[in-house]
GROMACS .gro file of C-alpha atoms in nm:
model
  404
    1MET     CA    1  16.578   4.850   3.814
    2ASN     CA    2  16.918   4.924   3.963
    3GLU     CA    3  17.192   4.664   4.010
    4SER     CA    4  17.153   4.633   4.389
    5GLN     CA    5  16.778   4.566   4.360
    6ARG     CA    6  16.843   4.300   4.095
    7ILE     CA    7  17.100   4.133   4.322
    8ARG     CA    8  16.852   4.132   4.614
    9GLU     CA    9  16.586   3.966   4.396
   10LEU     CA   10  16.830   3.702   4.278
   11GLU     CA   11  16.943   3.636   4.635
   12ALA     CA   12  16.580   3.601   4.742
   13GLU     CA   13  16.514   3.358   4.457
   14VAL     CA   14  16.825   3.155   4.546
   15ALA     CA   15  16.716   3.147   4.912
   16PHE     CA   16  16.369   3.028   4.807
   17LEU     CA   17  16.517   2.754   4.588
   18GLU     CA   18  16.751   2.647   4.868
   19ALA     CA   19  16.455   2.628   5.106
   20GLU     CA   20  16.263   2.420   4.850
   21LYS     CA   21  16.567   2.194   4.806
   22ARG     CA   22  16.603   2.144   5.182
   23HIS     CA   23  16.231   2.074   5.209
   24TYR     CA   24  16.233   1.806   4.941
   25GLN     CA   25  16.556   1.663   5.077
   26TRP     CA   26  16.397   1.648   5.420
   27LEU     CA   27  16.096   1.466   5.271
   28ALA     CA   28  16.322   1.213   5.097
   29GLU     CA   29  16.534   1.154   5.405
   30SER     CA   30  16.242   1.139   5.651
   31THR     CA   31  16.023   0.886   5.473
   32THR     CA   32  16.036   0.525   5.593
   33ASP     CA   33  16.040   0.411   5.228
   34MET     CA   34  16.378   0.400   5.056
   35ILE     CA   35  16.407   0.640   4.764
   36SER     CA   36  16.682   0.558   4.519
   37ARG     CA   37  16.806   0.666   4.178
   38HIS     CA   38  16.976   0.432   3.931
   39ASP     CA   39  17.140   0.444   3.590
   40ARG     CA   40  17.035   0.223   3.299
   41ASN     CA   41  17.232  -0.072   3.445
   42GLY     CA   42  17.069  -0.053   3.785
   43VAL     CA   43  17.371   0.112   3.953
   44PHE     CA   44  17.283   0.326   4.257
   45LEU     CA   45  17.331   0.698   4.195
   46TYR     CA   46  17.151   0.798   4.516
   47ALA     CA   47  16.994   0.623   4.816
   48SER     CA   48  16.796   0.787   5.097
   49HIS     CA   49  16.866   0.741   5.468
   50ALA     CA   50  16.596   0.471   5.489
   51ALA     CA   51  16.855   0.231   5.341
   52ARG     CA   52  17.015   0.227   5.688
   53ASP     CA   53  16.695   0.108   5.861
   54LEU     CA   54  16.571  -0.124   5.586
   55LEU     CA   55  16.896  -0.286   5.471
   56GLY     CA   56  17.169  -0.189   5.719
   57TYR     CA   57  17.367   0.001   5.454
   58GLU     CA   58  17.480   0.359   5.487
   59PRO     CA   59  17.351   0.542   5.177
   60ASP     CA   60  17.708   0.612   5.058
   61GLU     CA   61  17.787   0.237   5.069
   62LEU     CA   62  17.532   0.171   4.797
   63LEU     CA   63  17.662   0.431   4.552
   64GLY     CA   64  17.821   0.258   4.251
   65VAL     CA   65  17.666  -0.081   4.342
   66SER     CA   66  17.430  -0.246   4.093
   67ALA     CA   67  17.093  -0.321   4.252
   68TYR     CA   68  17.075  -0.635   4.038
   69ASP     CA   69  17.371  -0.779   4.234
   70LEU     CA   70  17.161  -0.764   4.551
   71PHE     CA   71  16.849  -0.931   4.404
   72HIS     CA   72  16.766  -1.286   4.509
   73PRO     CA   73  16.880  -1.498   4.209
   74ASP     CA   74  16.532  -1.643   4.150
   75ASP     CA   75  16.367  -1.301   4.153
   76LEU     CA   76  16.632  -1.148   3.927
   77LYS     CA   77  16.577  -1.431   3.679
   78ALA     CA   78  16.201  -1.367   3.690
   79LEU     CA   79  16.254  -0.994   3.631
   80LEU     CA   80  16.496  -1.032   3.342
   81SER     CA   81  16.278  -1.296   3.177
   82LYS     CA   82  16.005  -1.034   3.128
   83SER     CA   83  15.995  -0.823   2.819
   84PRO     CA   84  16.200  -0.501   2.854
   85LEU     CA   85  15.885  -0.318   2.747
   86ILE     CA   86  15.740  -0.396   3.090
   87TYR     CA   87  16.011  -0.278   3.326
   88TYR     CA   88  16.235  -0.057   3.112
   89TYR     CA   89  16.070   0.120   2.821
   90GLU     CA   90  15.716   0.190   2.943
   91GLY     CA   91  15.845   0.409   3.223
   92PHE     CA   92  15.647   0.264   3.516
   93TYR     CA   93  15.679  -0.073   3.684
   94GLN     CA   94  15.592  -0.227   4.021
   95GLN     CA   95  15.737  -0.550   4.149
   96THR     CA   96  15.774  -0.753   4.469
   97TYR     CA   97  16.107  -0.931   4.516
   98ARG     CA   98  16.375  -1.026   4.770
   99PHE     CA   99  16.668  -0.788   4.822
  100ARG     CA  100  16.985  -0.875   5.015
  101ALA     CA  101  17.057  -0.671   5.330
  102LYS     CA  102  17.407  -0.596   5.457
  103ASN     CA  103  17.402  -0.887   5.706
  104GLY     CA  104  17.319  -1.133   5.425
  105HIS     CA  105  16.951  -1.204   5.490
  106TYR     CA  106  16.686  -1.116   5.233
  107VAL     CA  107  16.414  -0.854   5.277
  108TRP     CA  108  16.092  -0.864   5.076
  109PHE     CA  109  16.075  -0.532   4.890
  110GLU     CA  110  15.789  -0.378   4.695
  111THR     CA  111  15.935  -0.127   4.453
  112THR     CA  112  15.768   0.123   4.226
  113SER     CA  113  16.001   0.240   3.947
  114ARG     CA  114  15.972   0.527   3.702
  115THR     CA  115  16.214   0.603   3.421
  116ARG     CA  116  16.322   0.957   3.327
  117ARG     CA  117  16.422   1.036   2.970
  118ASP     CA  118  16.571   1.329   2.784
  119PRO     CA  119  16.272   1.515   2.627
  120SER     CA  120  16.453   1.583   2.302
  121SER     CA  121  16.651   1.262   2.241
  122GLY     CA  122  16.444   1.012   2.439
  123GLU     CA  123  16.763   0.875   2.594
  124LEU     CA  124  16.721   0.713   2.935
  125LEU     CA  125  16.865   0.944   3.202
  126ASP     CA  126  16.792   0.754   3.521
  127VAL     CA  127  16.538   0.537   3.704
  128LEU     CA  128  16.371   0.661   4.022
  129CYS     CA  129  16.260   0.392   4.268
  130VAL     CA  130  16.054   0.397   4.587
  131SER     CA  131  16.094   0.075   4.789
  132ARG     CA  132  15.928  -0.046   5.106
  133ASP     CA  133  15.970  -0.351   5.329
  134VAL     CA  134  15.668  -0.580   5.282
  135SER     CA  135  15.818  -0.886   5.454
  136ARG     CA  136  15.542  -0.901   5.716
  137ARG     CA  137  15.273  -0.882   5.451
  138VAL     CA  138  15.435  -1.152   5.235
  139ILE     CA  139  15.479  -1.382   5.538
  140ALA     CA  140  15.118  -1.318   5.646
  141GLU     CA  141  14.992  -1.396   5.295
  142ALA     CA  142  15.195  -1.719   5.289
  143GLU     CA  143  15.056  -1.813   5.631
  144SER     CA  144  14.704  -1.739   5.509
  145ARG     CA  145  14.760  -1.964   5.206
  146ARG     CA  146  14.883  -2.243   5.436
  147HIS     CA  147  14.570  -2.208   5.651
  148GLN     CA  148  14.355  -2.219   5.337
  149GLN     CA  149  14.532  -2.537   5.227
  150TYR     CA  150  14.472  -2.702   5.565
  151ILE     CA  151  14.104  -2.602   5.555
  152ALA     CA  152  14.070  -2.729   5.198
  153HIS     CA  153  14.236  -3.057   5.302
  154ALA     CA  154  13.994  -3.093   5.594
  155ASN     CA  155  13.707  -3.025   5.356
  156ARG     CA  156  13.824  -3.304   5.124
  157LEU     CA  157  13.838  -3.547   5.416
  158ALA     CA  158  13.488  -3.443   5.524
  159THR     CA  159  13.365  -3.480   5.166
  160LEU     CA  160  13.498  -3.835   5.148
  161GLY     CA  161  13.308  -3.906   5.469
  162GLU     CA  162  12.987  -3.796   5.294
  163LEU     CA  163  13.078  -4.014   4.997
  164ALA     CA  164  13.171  -4.322   5.205
  165SER     CA  165  12.878  -4.528   5.074
  166ASN     CA  166  12.965  -4.432   4.717
  167ILE     CA  167  13.331  -4.530   4.765
  168ALA     CA  168  13.230  -4.858   4.928
  169HIS     CA  169  13.007  -4.932   4.627
  170GLU     CA  170  13.294  -4.852   4.387
  171CYS     CA  171  13.521  -5.093   4.574
  172ASN     CA  172  13.256  -5.365   4.611
  173GLN     CA  173  13.182  -5.384   4.239
  174PRO     CA  174  13.532  -5.493   4.125
  175LEU     CA  175  13.574  -5.710   4.438
  176ALA     CA  176  13.249  -5.894   4.359
  177THR     CA  177  13.354  -5.939   3.997
  178MET     CA  178  13.695  -6.077   4.103
  179ALA     CA  179  13.526  -6.315   4.345
  180ASN     CA  180  13.296  -6.445   4.068
  181TYR     CA  181  13.581  -6.507   3.823
  182ALA     CA  182  13.798  -6.666   4.092
  183HIS     CA  183  13.509  -6.893   4.197
  184GLY     CA  184  13.448  -6.989   3.834
  185ALA     CA  185  13.818  -7.070   3.784
  186LEU     CA  186  13.818  -7.292   4.095
  187ILE     CA  187  13.511  -7.483   3.973
  188GLN     CA  188  13.686  -7.536   3.639
  189LEU     CA  189  13.991  -7.679   3.817
  190GLU     CA  190  13.776  -7.906   4.033
  191HIS     CA  191  13.602  -8.054   3.727
  192SER     CA  192  13.917  -8.080   3.514
  193PRO     CA  193  14.230  -8.067   3.733
  194GLU     CA  194  14.453  -8.179   3.443
  195GLN     CA  195  14.337  -7.909   3.199
  196PRO     CA  196  14.602  -7.680   3.047
  197ALA     CA  197  14.669  -7.352   3.227
  198SER     CA  198  14.574  -7.160   2.912
  199ASN     CA  199  14.209  -7.249   2.980
  200LEU     CA  200  14.221  -7.017   3.281
  201ALA     CA  201  14.357  -6.723   3.083
  202MET     CA  202  14.018  -6.553   3.044
  203PRO     CA  203  13.910  -6.548   3.413
  204LEU     CA  204  14.263  -6.452   3.524
  205THR     CA  205  14.268  -6.167   3.271
  206ARG     CA  206  13.931  -6.044   3.396
  207ILE     CA  207  14.055  -6.059   3.755
  208SER     CA  208  14.366  -5.864   3.657
  209GLU     CA  209  14.153  -5.597   3.486
  210GLN     CA  210  13.935  -5.557   3.795
  211VAL     CA  211  14.242  -5.534   4.019
  212GLU     CA  212  14.378  -5.254   3.803
  213ARG     CA  213  14.039  -5.078   3.803
  214LEU     CA  214  14.017  -5.096   4.182
  215SER     CA  215  14.380  -4.992   4.220
  216ALA     CA  216  14.326  -4.690   3.994
  217ARG     CA  217  14.023  -4.576   4.199
  218LEU     CA  218  14.211  -4.617   4.528
  219ARG     CA  219  14.510  -4.426   4.388
  220HIS     CA  220  14.278  -4.146   4.284
  221ILE     CA  221  14.111  -4.133   4.626
  222ARG     CA  222  14.454  -4.124   4.791
  223ARG     CA  223  14.557  -3.832   4.568
  224PHE     CA  224  14.229  -3.658   4.648
  225VAL     CA  225  14.291  -3.663   5.024
  226ARG     CA  226  14.663  -3.586   5.005
  227HIS     CA  227  14.764  -3.249   5.146
  228GLY     CA  228  14.950  -3.024   4.905
  229ASP     CA  229  14.988  -2.680   4.752
  230ILE     CA  230  14.763  -2.550   4.477
  231ARG     CA  231  14.974  -2.582   4.162
  232PRO     CA  232  14.795  -2.497   3.837
  233ILE     CA  233  14.907  -2.708   3.543
  234PRO     CA  234  14.755  -2.780   3.198
  235VAL     CA  235  14.456  -3.006   3.268
  236ALA     CA  236  14.204  -3.188   3.047
  237VAL     CA  237  13.870  -3.066   3.183
  238ASN     CA  238  13.682  -3.375   3.061
  239ASP     CA  239  13.894  -3.601   3.282
  240VAL     CA  240  13.844  -3.390   3.596
  241ILE     CA  241  13.468  -3.368   3.540
  242GLU     CA  242  13.451  -3.745   3.487
  243GLN     CA  243  13.641  -3.813   3.811
  244ALA     CA  244  13.418  -3.576   4.010
  245CYS     CA  245  13.101  -3.731   3.865
  246LEU     CA  246  13.229  -4.082   3.937
  247LEU     CA  247  13.268  -3.990   4.305
  248CYS     CA  248  12.905  -3.870   4.322
  249GLN     CA  249  12.736  -4.092   4.060
  250TRP     CA  250  12.623  -4.377   4.285
  251GLN     CA  251  12.492  -4.141   4.552
  252CYS     CA  252  12.288  -3.954   4.288
  253HIS     CA  253  12.156  -4.287   4.160
  254GLN     CA  254  12.052  -4.392   4.511
  255GLN     CA  255  11.857  -4.067   4.556
  256GLY     CA  256  11.691  -4.091   4.214
  257VAL     CA  257  11.872  -3.781   4.083
  258SER     CA  258  11.998  -3.788   3.725
  259LEU     CA  259  12.350  -3.659   3.664
  260ASP     CA  260  12.409  -3.540   3.307
  261ARG     CA  261  12.721  -3.412   3.135
  262LEU     CA  262  12.721  -3.162   2.851
  263ILE     CA  263  13.083  -3.113   2.741
  264GLU     CA  264  13.175  -2.910   2.434
  265PRO     CA  265  13.395  -3.127   2.209
  266ASP     CA  266  13.766  -3.054   2.156
  267LEU     CA  267  13.806  -2.824   2.453
  268PRO     CA  268  14.166  -2.709   2.495
  269ALA     CA  269  14.346  -2.777   2.821
  270THR     CA  270  14.280  -2.535   3.104
  271LEU     CA  271  14.522  -2.406   3.366
  272ALA     CA  272  14.412  -2.555   3.699
  273ASP     CA  273  14.511  -2.775   3.990
  274PRO     CA  274  14.338  -3.107   3.906
  275ILE     CA  275  14.262  -3.205   4.268
  276GLY     CA  276  14.156  -2.849   4.356
  277LEU     CA  277  13.922  -2.832   4.057
  278GLU     CA  278  13.779  -3.175   4.137
  279GLN     CA  279  13.718  -3.062   4.496
  280ILE     CA  280  13.526  -2.758   4.370
  281LEU     CA  281  13.310  -2.974   4.142
  282VAL     CA  282  13.242  -3.237   4.411
  283ASN     CA  283  13.138  -2.962   4.656
  284LEU     CA  284  12.902  -2.815   4.395
  285LEU     CA  285  12.762  -3.158   4.303
  286LEU     CA  286  12.690  -3.247   4.666
  287ASN     CA  287  12.519  -2.910   4.718
  288SER     CA  288  12.306  -2.969   4.408
  289LEU     CA  289  12.223  -3.321   4.523
  290GLU     CA  290  12.100  -3.190   4.858
  291ALA     CA  291  11.898  -2.919   4.683
  292CYS     CA  292  11.735  -3.179   4.457
  293GLN     CA  293  11.648  -3.397   4.757
  294TYR     CA  294  11.491  -3.098   4.932
  295GLU     CA  295  11.290  -3.009   4.622
  296ALA     CA  296  11.176  -3.371   4.578
  297CYS     CA  297  11.038  -3.365   4.935
  298ARG     CA  298  10.846  -3.044   4.859
  299HIS     CA  299  10.715  -3.157   4.520
  300VAL     CA  300  10.662  -3.532   4.517
  301GLY     CA  301  10.710  -3.673   4.168
  302ASN     CA  302  10.948  -3.400   4.053
  303PRO     CA  303  11.269  -3.595   3.980
  304GLY     CA  304  11.595  -3.422   4.059
  305ARG     CA  305  11.834  -3.335   3.779
  306ILE     CA  306  12.191  -3.211   3.785
  307ARG     CA  307  12.380  -3.101   3.477
  308VAL     CA  308  12.755  -3.045   3.450
  309SER     CA  309  12.857  -2.852   3.141
  310ALA     CA  310  13.184  -2.718   3.003
  311ARG     CA  311  13.231  -2.480   2.710
  312ARG     CA  312  13.451  -2.208   2.570
  313ALA     CA  313  13.360  -1.861   2.695
  314SER     CA  314  13.540  -1.537   2.616
  315PRO     CA  315  13.872  -1.574   2.430
  316GLY     CA  316  14.115  -1.764   2.647
  317GLU     CA  317  13.860  -1.869   2.910
  318LEU     CA  318  13.655  -2.176   2.992
  319HIS     CA  319  13.324  -2.205   3.179
  320ILE     CA  320  13.233  -2.512   3.383
  321GLU     CA  321  12.879  -2.498   3.521
  322VAL     CA  322  12.696  -2.715   3.773
  323ALA     CA  323  12.319  -2.660   3.751
  324ASP     CA  324  12.025  -2.825   3.928
  325ASN     CA  325  11.646  -2.801   3.935
  326GLY     CA  326  11.628  -2.751   4.312
  327PRO     CA  327  11.464  -2.457   4.490
  328GLY     CA  328  11.746  -2.216   4.401
  329ILE     CA  329  11.920  -1.959   4.621
  330PRO     CA  330  11.694  -1.703   4.797
  331LYS     CA  331  11.767  -1.343   4.697
  332GLU     CA  332  11.854  -1.244   5.054
  333LYS     CA  333  12.131  -1.507   5.064
  334ARG     CA  334  12.289  -1.442   4.724
  335ARG     CA  335  12.523  -1.167   4.845
  336GLU     CA  336  12.674  -1.378   5.124
  337ILE     CA  337  12.662  -1.721   4.963
  338PHE     CA  338  13.044  -1.749   4.941
  339ALA     CA  339  13.109  -1.619   5.294
  340PRO     CA  340  13.242  -1.872   5.551
  341PHE     CA  341  12.988  -2.044   5.775
  342VAL     CA  342  12.695  -1.942   5.556
  343SER     CA  343  12.493  -2.246   5.451
  344GLY     CA  344  12.176  -2.287   5.253
  345HIS     CA  345  12.096  -2.602   5.450
  346ASP     CA  346  11.995  -2.642   5.811
  347ASN     CA  347  12.275  -2.885   5.900
  348GLY     CA  348  12.550  -2.762   5.669
  349PRO     CA  349  12.877  -2.620   5.809
  350GLY     CA  350  12.879  -2.347   5.543
  351MET     CA  351  13.241  -2.399   5.433
  352GLY     CA  352  13.210  -2.582   5.098
  353LEU     CA  353  13.132  -2.279   4.880
  354SER     CA  354  13.375  -2.053   5.067
  355ILE     CA  355  13.658  -2.305   5.018
  356SER     CA  356  13.562  -2.360   4.654
  357HIS     CA  357  13.563  -1.985   4.594
  358SER     CA  358  13.913  -1.954   4.743
  359LEU     CA  359  14.040  -2.252   4.543
  360ALA     CA  360  13.910  -2.106   4.216
  361GLU     CA  361  14.083  -1.773   4.285
  362ALA     CA  362  14.407  -1.951   4.383
  363MET     CA  363  14.404  -2.112   4.037
  364GLY     CA  364  14.365  -1.773   3.866
  365GLY     CA  365  13.993  -1.821   3.802
  366SER     CA  366  13.663  -1.747   3.974
  367LEU     CA  367  13.350  -1.912   4.110
  368THR     CA  368  13.022  -1.725   4.069
  369LEU     CA  369  12.650  -1.780   4.108
  370VAL     CA  370  12.475  -1.730   3.774
  371ASP     CA  371  12.193  -1.476   3.814
  372SER     CA  372  11.950  -1.609   3.553
  373PRO     CA  373  12.024  -1.978   3.494
  374GLU     CA  374  11.857  -2.173   3.217
  375PRO     CA  375  11.618  -2.441   3.351
  376VAL     CA  376  11.792  -2.777   3.378
  377ASP     CA  377  11.475  -2.966   3.292
  378SER     CA  378  11.369  -2.750   2.997
  379PRO     CA  379  11.180  -2.952   2.731
  380GLU     CA  380  11.329  -3.085   2.412
  381PRO     CA  381  11.232  -2.895   2.094
  382ASN     CA  382  10.977  -3.166   2.002
  383ASP     CA  383  10.799  -3.142   2.340
  384SER     CA  384  10.466  -2.965   2.334
  385PRO     CA  385  10.412  -2.661   2.563
  386GLU     CA  386  10.139  -2.835   2.762
  387HIS     CA  387  10.388  -3.101   2.876
  388GLU     CA  388  10.650  -2.848   2.980
  389LYS     CA  389  10.767  -2.893   3.337
  390PRO     CA  390  10.730  -2.595   3.566
  391ASP     CA  391  11.048  -2.392   3.608
  392ASN     CA  392  11.129  -2.383   3.978
  393GLY     CA  393  11.445  -2.176   3.931
  394GLY     CA  394  11.725  -2.400   4.048
  395ALA     CA  395  12.081  -2.280   4.094
  396THR     CA  396  12.376  -2.263   3.858
  397PHE     CA  397  12.732  -2.214   3.976
  398ARG     CA  398  13.000  -2.122   3.722
  399VAL     CA  399  13.372  -2.189   3.744
  400THR     CA  400  13.576  -1.967   3.510
  401LEU     CA  401  13.933  -2.074   3.433
  402PRO     CA  402  14.198  -1.961   3.183
  403PHE     CA  403  14.310  -2.184   2.900
  404ALA     CA  404  14.660  -2.325   2.941
   0.00000   0.00000   0.00000
C-alpha cells in the first residue's frame, strides 16, 4: 500500500467519524429532553440546546455551574439524605425534583443519570443526565389526588348517613345514663337537702365519665368526617379496628349479625393514615353486613357472621381481613370489583370498594379480594362433622400494609 492510498483511507475514516460526530451531535441538540454532563460535584460540563427551551438558559451559561445550586432546597435535602450507593456509586439513578429556571420559577424535572468510570482505576469520570419537563404530569397527579380526597371525603359523609341510627344509639346511651344519675342526685337532694356535698360525689363522677365518653365519640366522628390529605403515620392496628367496629357494632346487632375480632397479639405498629384505614374497614364491614342480610333472606335461619382479623404476613407486612358468610362475589364480577360504579348490590353506588382500593394504595399498601377464603362459620375442633354448617363461600377482603 503506497503512501497516497494510506492517506486517502485515513481521510475517508476521518470523514466518516466527523459524519458520525455530527449525527450524534444533531441527535443531542434536536431532542426535546436536556442532555447534560457533570463532574463528581454536579458541575455542568455540557448542556444541550434544550436547556434554552426548558430553563431559559443558553447552554454556555450553565457551564461551570453546579446543578445542586439550582435544586429546590427541599428536593436537594431529600437527594443528599439518601445513601450515596443509590445515586452515586451504583451508576444509574432516576429522580423527580424541582429545578430552578433562569427567571426564578421552578420546573419539575425527571432525570435519569448514569455515571461513567475509568475502566482501569474505577475513578468517576463524569455523570451523564437526560432530563425532561414533567410539570404537567406532576400537576395532573396532584389534581387527581385532590379529586380522590374529595371523593373519599364524600364517601365518609355518605357512610355516616348509613350509620346514623348507630351514631344516635351511641349518643343516646351515655345521655340516658347521665339523665339517670342526675335524676337520682336530685331525688337525694329533695329527701336530704342539708346533706354534705360529698354524698353526691358518686353520681357526679358517673355523669362526668359519661360526658367524657360521649365527647370522645363525638370528637372521633368529627375527625372521621374532616377533609384532609392521606398522611401515613405509625398506627396501632387494634385501635383502628376497634373504632371501625364500634361504628358498625349496633347496626350488626340490630340485623342479628355477629361481629367477631381475631387480632394477633403484640402486633407492631403499621404505617397508615388512621382515618383512611378506618374508612376502608367501615366500607368493608358495611358491604359484609349487606351480604349477610341478603344471605339471611335466601336461607332463613342462617345467622350472619363477620370476622375482622389482623396478623403478621410476610416480613415487614401486615394483613387485615374482613370476611363474611354471605353469598360471596360471583366469578364474572371478580375482575371488575374494584372499578368505580361497579356494585354487587342492586341499590349500591359502586364507589366504596373503588375508594377503599385507592386509599390503600395511597398508604403504600393494597386491597385485594382473597380467592379461596376460609369459611367464617367453620366448626370448632370439637364439633362433629354432621353438625357442620354448609359452606356458602362468603367473601374475604384483605388489606396489606407495611409495618412502621
